[in-house]
PDB file of C-alpha atoms in Angstrom:
ATOM      1  CA  PHE V   1     106.343  97.084 106.652  1.00  0.00           C
ATOM      2  CA  TRP V   2     104.219  94.138 104.829  1.00  0.00           C
ATOM      3  CA  LEU V   3     104.238  94.346 101.399  1.00  0.00           C
ATOM      4  CA  GLY V   4     101.927  92.437  99.171  1.00  0.00           C
ATOM      5  CA  GLN V   5     103.184  89.136  97.847  1.00  0.00           C
ATOM      6  CA  THR V   6     101.549  89.928  94.124  1.00  0.00           C
ATOM      7  CA  PRO V   7     100.557  92.581  92.830  1.00  0.00           C
ATOM      8  CA  VAL V   8      95.984  92.648  93.912  1.00  0.00           C
ATOM      9  CA  THR V   9      94.228  90.679  91.497  1.00  0.00           C
ATOM     10  CA  GLN V  10      91.142  91.011  89.674  1.00  0.00           C
ATOM     11  CA  GLN V  11      89.696  88.087  91.992  1.00  0.00           C
ATOM     12  CA  ALA V  12      90.082  90.253  95.156  1.00  0.00           C
ATOM     13  CA  TYR V  13      89.927  93.433  93.352  1.00  0.00           C
ATOM     14  CA  GLN V  14      86.759  92.796  93.172  1.00  0.00           C
ATOM     15  CA  ARG V  15      85.734  90.215  96.287  1.00  0.00           C
ATOM     16  CA  VAL V  16      86.386  94.080  98.114  1.00  0.00           C
ATOM     17  CA  THR V  17      84.782  97.052  95.320  1.00  0.00           C
ATOM     18  CA  GLY V  18      82.481  93.949  94.061  1.00  0.00           C
ATOM     19  CA  GLN V  19      83.961  95.967  90.401  1.00  0.00           C
ATOM     20  CA  ASN V  20      86.395  94.043  87.955  1.00  0.00           C
ATOM     21  CA  PRO V  21      87.048  97.904  85.471  1.00  0.00           C
ATOM     22  CA  SER V  22      90.594  94.972  84.020  1.00  0.00           C
ATOM     23  CA  HIS V  23      90.649  94.589  80.507  1.00  0.00           C
ATOM     24  CA  PHE V  24      92.237  91.567  80.531  1.00  0.00           C
ATOM     25  CA  LYS V  25      89.784  88.638  81.988  1.00  0.00           C
ATOM     26  CA  GLY V  26      90.830  86.189  84.611  1.00  0.00           C
ATOM     27  CA  ALA V  27      91.209  85.942  88.239  1.00  0.00           C
ATOM     28  CA  SER V  28      94.463  85.181  89.091  1.00  0.00           C
ATOM     29  CA  LEU V  29      95.798  87.884  86.320  1.00  0.00           C
ATOM     30  CA  PRO V  30      96.490  91.343  87.919  1.00  0.00           C
ATOM     31  CA  VAL V  31      93.458  93.819  88.150  1.00  0.00           C
ATOM     32  CA  GLU V  32      94.313  96.562  85.992  1.00  0.00           C
ATOM     33  CA  THR V  33      92.733 100.353  84.365  1.00  0.00           C
ATOM     34  CA  VAL V  34      92.714 101.381  87.857  1.00  0.00           C
ATOM     35  CA  ASP V  35      93.324 104.628  88.142  1.00  0.00           C
ATOM     36  CA  TRP V  36      95.376 105.831  92.153  1.00  0.00           C
ATOM     37  CA  ASN V  37      92.424 107.289  93.866  1.00  0.00           C
ATOM     38  CA  GLN V  38      90.631 103.403  92.768  1.00  0.00           C
ATOM     39  CA  ALA V  39      94.508 101.833  94.288  1.00  0.00           C
ATOM     40  CA  GLU V  40      94.213 103.912  97.121  1.00  0.00           C
ATOM     41  CA  ALA V  41      90.735 102.855  97.976  1.00  0.00           C
ATOM     42  CA  TYR V  42      90.917  99.647  97.619  1.00  0.00           C
ATOM     43  CA  CYS V  43      94.582 100.080 100.098  1.00  0.00           C
ATOM     44  CA  ALA V  44      92.194 101.230 102.553  1.00  0.00           C
ATOM     45  CA  ALA V  45      89.558  98.725 102.046  1.00  0.00           C
ATOM     46  CA  VAL V  46      91.781  96.184 102.893  1.00  0.00           C
ATOM     47  CA  GLY V  47      93.309  98.005 105.821  1.00  0.00           C
ATOM     48  CA  GLY V  48      96.512  99.069 104.068  1.00  0.00           C
ATOM     49  CA  ARG V  49      98.045 102.039 101.129  1.00  0.00           C
ATOM     50  CA  LEU V  50      99.987 102.937  98.399  1.00  0.00           C
ATOM     51  CA  PRO V  51     103.870 101.637  98.571  1.00  0.00           C
ATOM     52  CA  THR V  52     106.288 104.728  98.996  1.00  0.00           C
ATOM     53  CA  GLU V  53     108.399 104.677  95.695  1.00  0.00           C
ATOM     54  CA  ALA V  54     111.506 103.526  98.494  1.00  0.00           C
ATOM     55  CA  GLU V  55     109.695 101.038  99.824  1.00  0.00           C
ATOM     56  CA  TRP V  56     108.510  99.581  96.595  1.00  0.00           C
ATOM     57  CA  GLU V  57     112.363  99.916  95.506  1.00  0.00           C
ATOM     58  CA  TYR V  58     113.822  98.635  98.493  1.00  0.00           C
ATOM     59  CA  ALA V  59     111.158  95.458  98.279  1.00  0.00           C
ATOM     60  CA  ALA V  60     112.014  95.277  94.530  1.00  0.00           C
ATOM     61  CA  ARG V  61     115.476  94.974  95.664  1.00  0.00           C
ATOM     62  CA  ALA V  62     115.169  92.497  97.845  1.00  0.00           C
ATOM     63  CA  GLY V  63     119.036  93.090  99.027  1.00  0.00           C
ATOM     64  CA  SER V  64     120.485  93.071  95.382  1.00  0.00           C
ATOM     65  CA  THR V  65     122.278  95.798  94.133  1.00  0.00           C
ATOM     66  CA  GLY V  66     122.234  95.609  90.492  1.00  0.00           C
ATOM     67  CA  ALA V  67     119.072  96.666  88.138  1.00  0.00           C
ATOM     68  CA  ARG V  68     117.136  93.403  88.549  1.00  0.00           C
ATOM     69  CA  TYR V  69     117.336  90.713  90.846  1.00  0.00           C
ATOM     70  CA  GLY V  70     117.343  87.650  88.876  1.00  0.00           C
ATOM     71  CA  ASN V  71     117.511  86.988  84.649  1.00  0.00           C
ATOM     72  CA  LEU V  72     114.880  88.902  82.936  1.00  0.00           C
ATOM     73  CA  ASP V  73     113.391  86.035  81.153  1.00  0.00           C
ATOM     74  CA  GLU V  74     113.262  84.235  84.717  1.00  0.00           C
ATOM     75  CA  ILE V  75     111.654  86.758  86.546  1.00  0.00           C
ATOM     76  CA  ALA V  76     109.698  89.708  84.455  1.00  0.00           C
ATOM     77  CA  TRP V  77     106.651  89.162  81.828  1.00  0.00           C
ATOM     78  CA  TYR V  78     106.994  92.410  79.083  1.00  0.00           C
ATOM     79  CA  SER V  79     107.492  93.222  75.900  1.00  0.00           C
ATOM     80  CA  GLN V  80     109.969  90.412  75.041  1.00  0.00           C
ATOM     81  CA  ASN V  81     108.153  87.733  76.128  1.00  0.00           C
ATOM     82  CA  SER V  82     104.415  88.375  76.762  1.00  0.00           C
ATOM     83  CA  GLY V  83     102.180  87.903  73.901  1.00  0.00           C
ATOM     84  CA  ASN V  84     101.313  91.441  74.594  1.00  0.00           C
ATOM     85  CA  THR V  85      98.548  90.959  77.743  1.00  0.00           C
ATOM     86  CA  THR V  86      98.852  90.723  81.011  1.00  0.00           C
ATOM     87  CA  HIS V  87      99.975  87.249  83.218  1.00  0.00           C
ATOM     88  CA  GLU V  88      98.396  85.051  86.001  1.00  0.00           C
ATOM     89  CA  VAL V  89     100.853  86.369  89.302  1.00  0.00           C
ATOM     90  CA  ALA V  90     103.368  84.551  90.833  1.00  0.00           C
ATOM     91  CA  GLN V  91     104.301  82.063  87.797  1.00  0.00           C
ATOM     92  CA  GLU V  92     107.828  83.858  87.299  1.00  0.00           C
ATOM     93  CA  ARG V  93     110.462  83.236  90.028  1.00  0.00           C
ATOM     94  CA  ALA V  94     110.088  85.411  93.058  1.00  0.00           C
ATOM     95  CA  ASN V  95     112.674  87.994  94.546  1.00  0.00           C
ATOM     96  CA  ALA V  96     114.591  86.985  97.444  1.00  0.00           C
ATOM     97  CA  PHE V  97     112.237  88.545  99.637  1.00  0.00           C
ATOM     98  CA  GLY V  98     109.758  86.243  98.274  1.00  0.00           C
ATOM     99  CA  LEU V  99     108.052  88.992  95.759  1.00  0.00           C
ATOM    100  CA  TYR V 100     106.425  87.965  92.307  1.00  0.00           C
ATOM    101  CA  ASP V 101     106.374  90.543  89.407  1.00  0.00           C
ATOM    102  CA  MET V 102     108.110  93.239  91.186  1.00  0.00           C
ATOM    103  CA  LEU V 103     109.059  93.839  87.440  1.00  0.00           C
ATOM    104  CA  GLY V 104     107.301  93.221  84.511  1.00  0.00           C
ATOM    105  CA  ASN V 105     103.734  92.516  84.187  1.00  0.00           C
ATOM    106  CA  VAL V 106     101.793  95.962  85.293  1.00  0.00           C
ATOM    107  CA  TYR V 107     103.110  98.866  85.851  1.00  0.00           C
ATOM    108  CA  GLU V 108     102.212  99.535  90.331  1.00  0.00           C
ATOM    109  CA  TRP V 109     100.843 103.197  91.458  1.00  0.00           C
ATOM    110  CA  VAL V 110     102.870 103.989  94.460  1.00  0.00           C
ATOM    111  CA  ALA V 111     101.974 106.979  97.304  1.00  0.00           C
ATOM    112  CA  ASP V 112     103.899 109.406  95.732  1.00  0.00           C
ATOM    113  CA  TRP V 113     103.923 112.123  93.283  1.00  0.00           C
ATOM    114  CA  TYR V 114     106.333 111.949  90.484  1.00  0.00           C
ATOM    115  CA  GLY V 115     109.334 114.523  90.654  1.00  0.00           C
ATOM    116  CA  ASP V 116     113.004 114.789  91.700  1.00  0.00           C
ATOM    117  CA  TYR V 117     114.314 113.459  94.622  1.00  0.00           C
ATOM    118  CA  PRO V 118     116.109 116.166  96.681  1.00  0.00           C
ATOM    119  CA  SER V 119     119.978 116.601  96.394  1.00  0.00           C
ATOM    120  CA  GLY V 120     122.383 114.199  97.827  1.00  0.00           C
ATOM    121  CA  ALA V 121     122.556 111.423 100.095  1.00  0.00           C
ATOM    122  CA  GLN V 122     119.417 109.576 101.365  1.00  0.00           C
ATOM    123  CA  THR V 123     118.128 107.437 103.259  1.00  0.00           C
ATOM    124  CA  ASP V 124     114.116 106.015 102.590  1.00  0.00           C
ATOM    125  CA  PRO V 125     113.367 109.774 100.539  1.00  0.00           C
ATOM    126  CA  SER V 126     109.821 111.267 100.041  1.00  0.00           C
ATOM    127  CA  GLY V 127     108.948 111.677  96.261  1.00  0.00           C
ATOM    128  CA  ALA V 128     107.433 115.759  95.718  1.00  0.00           C
ATOM    129  CA  GLY V 129     104.895 116.641  98.547  1.00  0.00           C
ATOM    130  CA  SER V 130     103.018 117.984  95.500  1.00  0.00           C
ATOM    131  CA  GLY V 131     102.318 117.889  91.607  1.00  0.00           C
ATOM    132  CA  GLN V 132      99.427 116.822  88.329  1.00  0.00           C
ATOM    133  CA  VAL V 133     101.845 113.007  88.204  1.00  0.00           C
ATOM    134  CA  ARG V 134     101.836 110.311  90.578  1.00  0.00           C
ATOM    135  CA  ALA V 135     104.718 107.773  90.362  1.00  0.00           C
ATOM    136  CA  LEU V 136     104.944 104.141  89.019  1.00  0.00           C
ATOM    137  CA  ARG V 137     107.073 101.544  89.331  1.00  0.00           C
ATOM    138  CA  GLY V 138     108.323  98.153  87.569  1.00  0.00           C
ATOM    139  CA  GLY V 139     107.535  98.391  84.346  1.00  0.00           C
ATOM    140  CA  SER V 140     104.455  96.439  82.097  1.00  0.00           C
ATOM    141  CA  PHE V 141     104.255  93.559  80.202  1.00  0.00           C
ATOM    142  CA  ASN V 142     104.674  95.932  77.027  1.00  0.00           C
ATOM    143  CA  HIS V 143     107.644  97.407  77.402  1.00  0.00           C
ATOM    144  CA  GLY V 144     110.991  97.007  76.698  1.00  0.00           C
ATOM    145  CA  ALA V 145     113.798  95.304  79.161  1.00  0.00           C
ATOM    146  CA  GLY V 146     114.616  98.813  79.640  1.00  0.00           C
ATOM    147  CA  PHE V 147     111.929  99.689  81.429  1.00  0.00           C
ATOM    148  CA  ALA V 148     112.151  96.740  83.613  1.00  0.00           C
ATOM    149  CA  ARG V 149     114.691  97.913  85.930  1.00  0.00           C
ATOM    150  CA  VAL V 150     114.354  98.469  89.841  1.00  0.00           C
ATOM    151  CA  SER V 151     115.239 102.037  89.629  1.00  0.00           C
ATOM    152  CA  VAL V 152     113.187 102.869  86.974  1.00  0.00           C
ATOM    153  CA  ARG V 153     110.477 104.984  87.517  1.00  0.00           C
ATOM    154  CA  SER V 154     107.315 106.063  85.329  1.00  0.00           C
ATOM    155  CA  GLY V 155     104.770 108.564  85.972  1.00  0.00           C
ATOM    156  CA  SER V 156     100.683 109.176  84.907  1.00  0.00           C
ATOM    157  CA  GLY V 157      98.366 111.201  85.702  1.00  0.00           C
ATOM    158  CA  PRO V 158      96.375 110.447  88.849  1.00  0.00           C
ATOM    159  CA  GLY V 159      92.870 109.780  86.850  1.00  0.00           C
ATOM    160  CA  VAL V 160      94.511 107.978  84.371  1.00  0.00           C
ATOM    161  CA  ARG V 161      93.136 104.252  83.691  1.00  0.00           C
ATOM    162  CA  SER V 162      95.323 102.041  81.899  1.00  0.00           C
ATOM    163  CA  VAL V 163      95.759  98.141  81.051  1.00  0.00           C
ATOM    164  CA  TYR V 164      99.549  98.733  81.931  1.00  0.00           C
ATOM    165  CA  ILE V 165      98.695  99.743  85.313  1.00  0.00           C
ATOM    166  CA  GLY V 166      97.695  97.892  88.418  1.00  0.00           C
ATOM    167  CA  LEU V 167      98.750  98.249  92.194  1.00  0.00           C
ATOM    168  CA  ARG V 168      99.922  96.683  95.209  1.00  0.00           C
ATOM    169  CA  CYS V 169      99.023  97.425  99.524  1.00  0.00           C
ATOM    170  CA  VAL V 170     102.012  97.659 101.689  1.00  0.00           C
ATOM    171  CA  GLY V 171     100.575  97.154 105.439  1.00  0.00           C
ATOM    172  CA  GLU V 172     102.393  98.147 108.805  1.00  0.00           C
TER     173      GLU V 172
END
């Protein structure tokens, strides 16, 4: 699969949808304040989809086995270095796959429902089959270092629009 090199920017989102719902304005800032349905619709409009949690984590790890793919201050905008705002994408160091902002800046919607994974060893696990909450990955600019780890999972109702949540698309 192919994953966007950065979170979707406001410029890209506006070019496709004609709208910019973001609170923090700037062409190269990640689009935020989009709900899960808007994120899914954007990805479909550009010929992609939202990544699964497993795809997102595989891409974020980029072959590493640690909690992060580098020194946190060099790879992520989080509560200790963000100034409580989003930042232009691709300003911090990329992971080994050349992907930027996999941790911090904005949480990213993924395709899966938030829920427990099946027990036992899994290869490419799928999320819950249904639910009330969609999964989010990556941490955001206002969350602490403990949330900026590739394995951290969070979730939110699919209709929630927040300055902390953006998106990244996947294609095949």
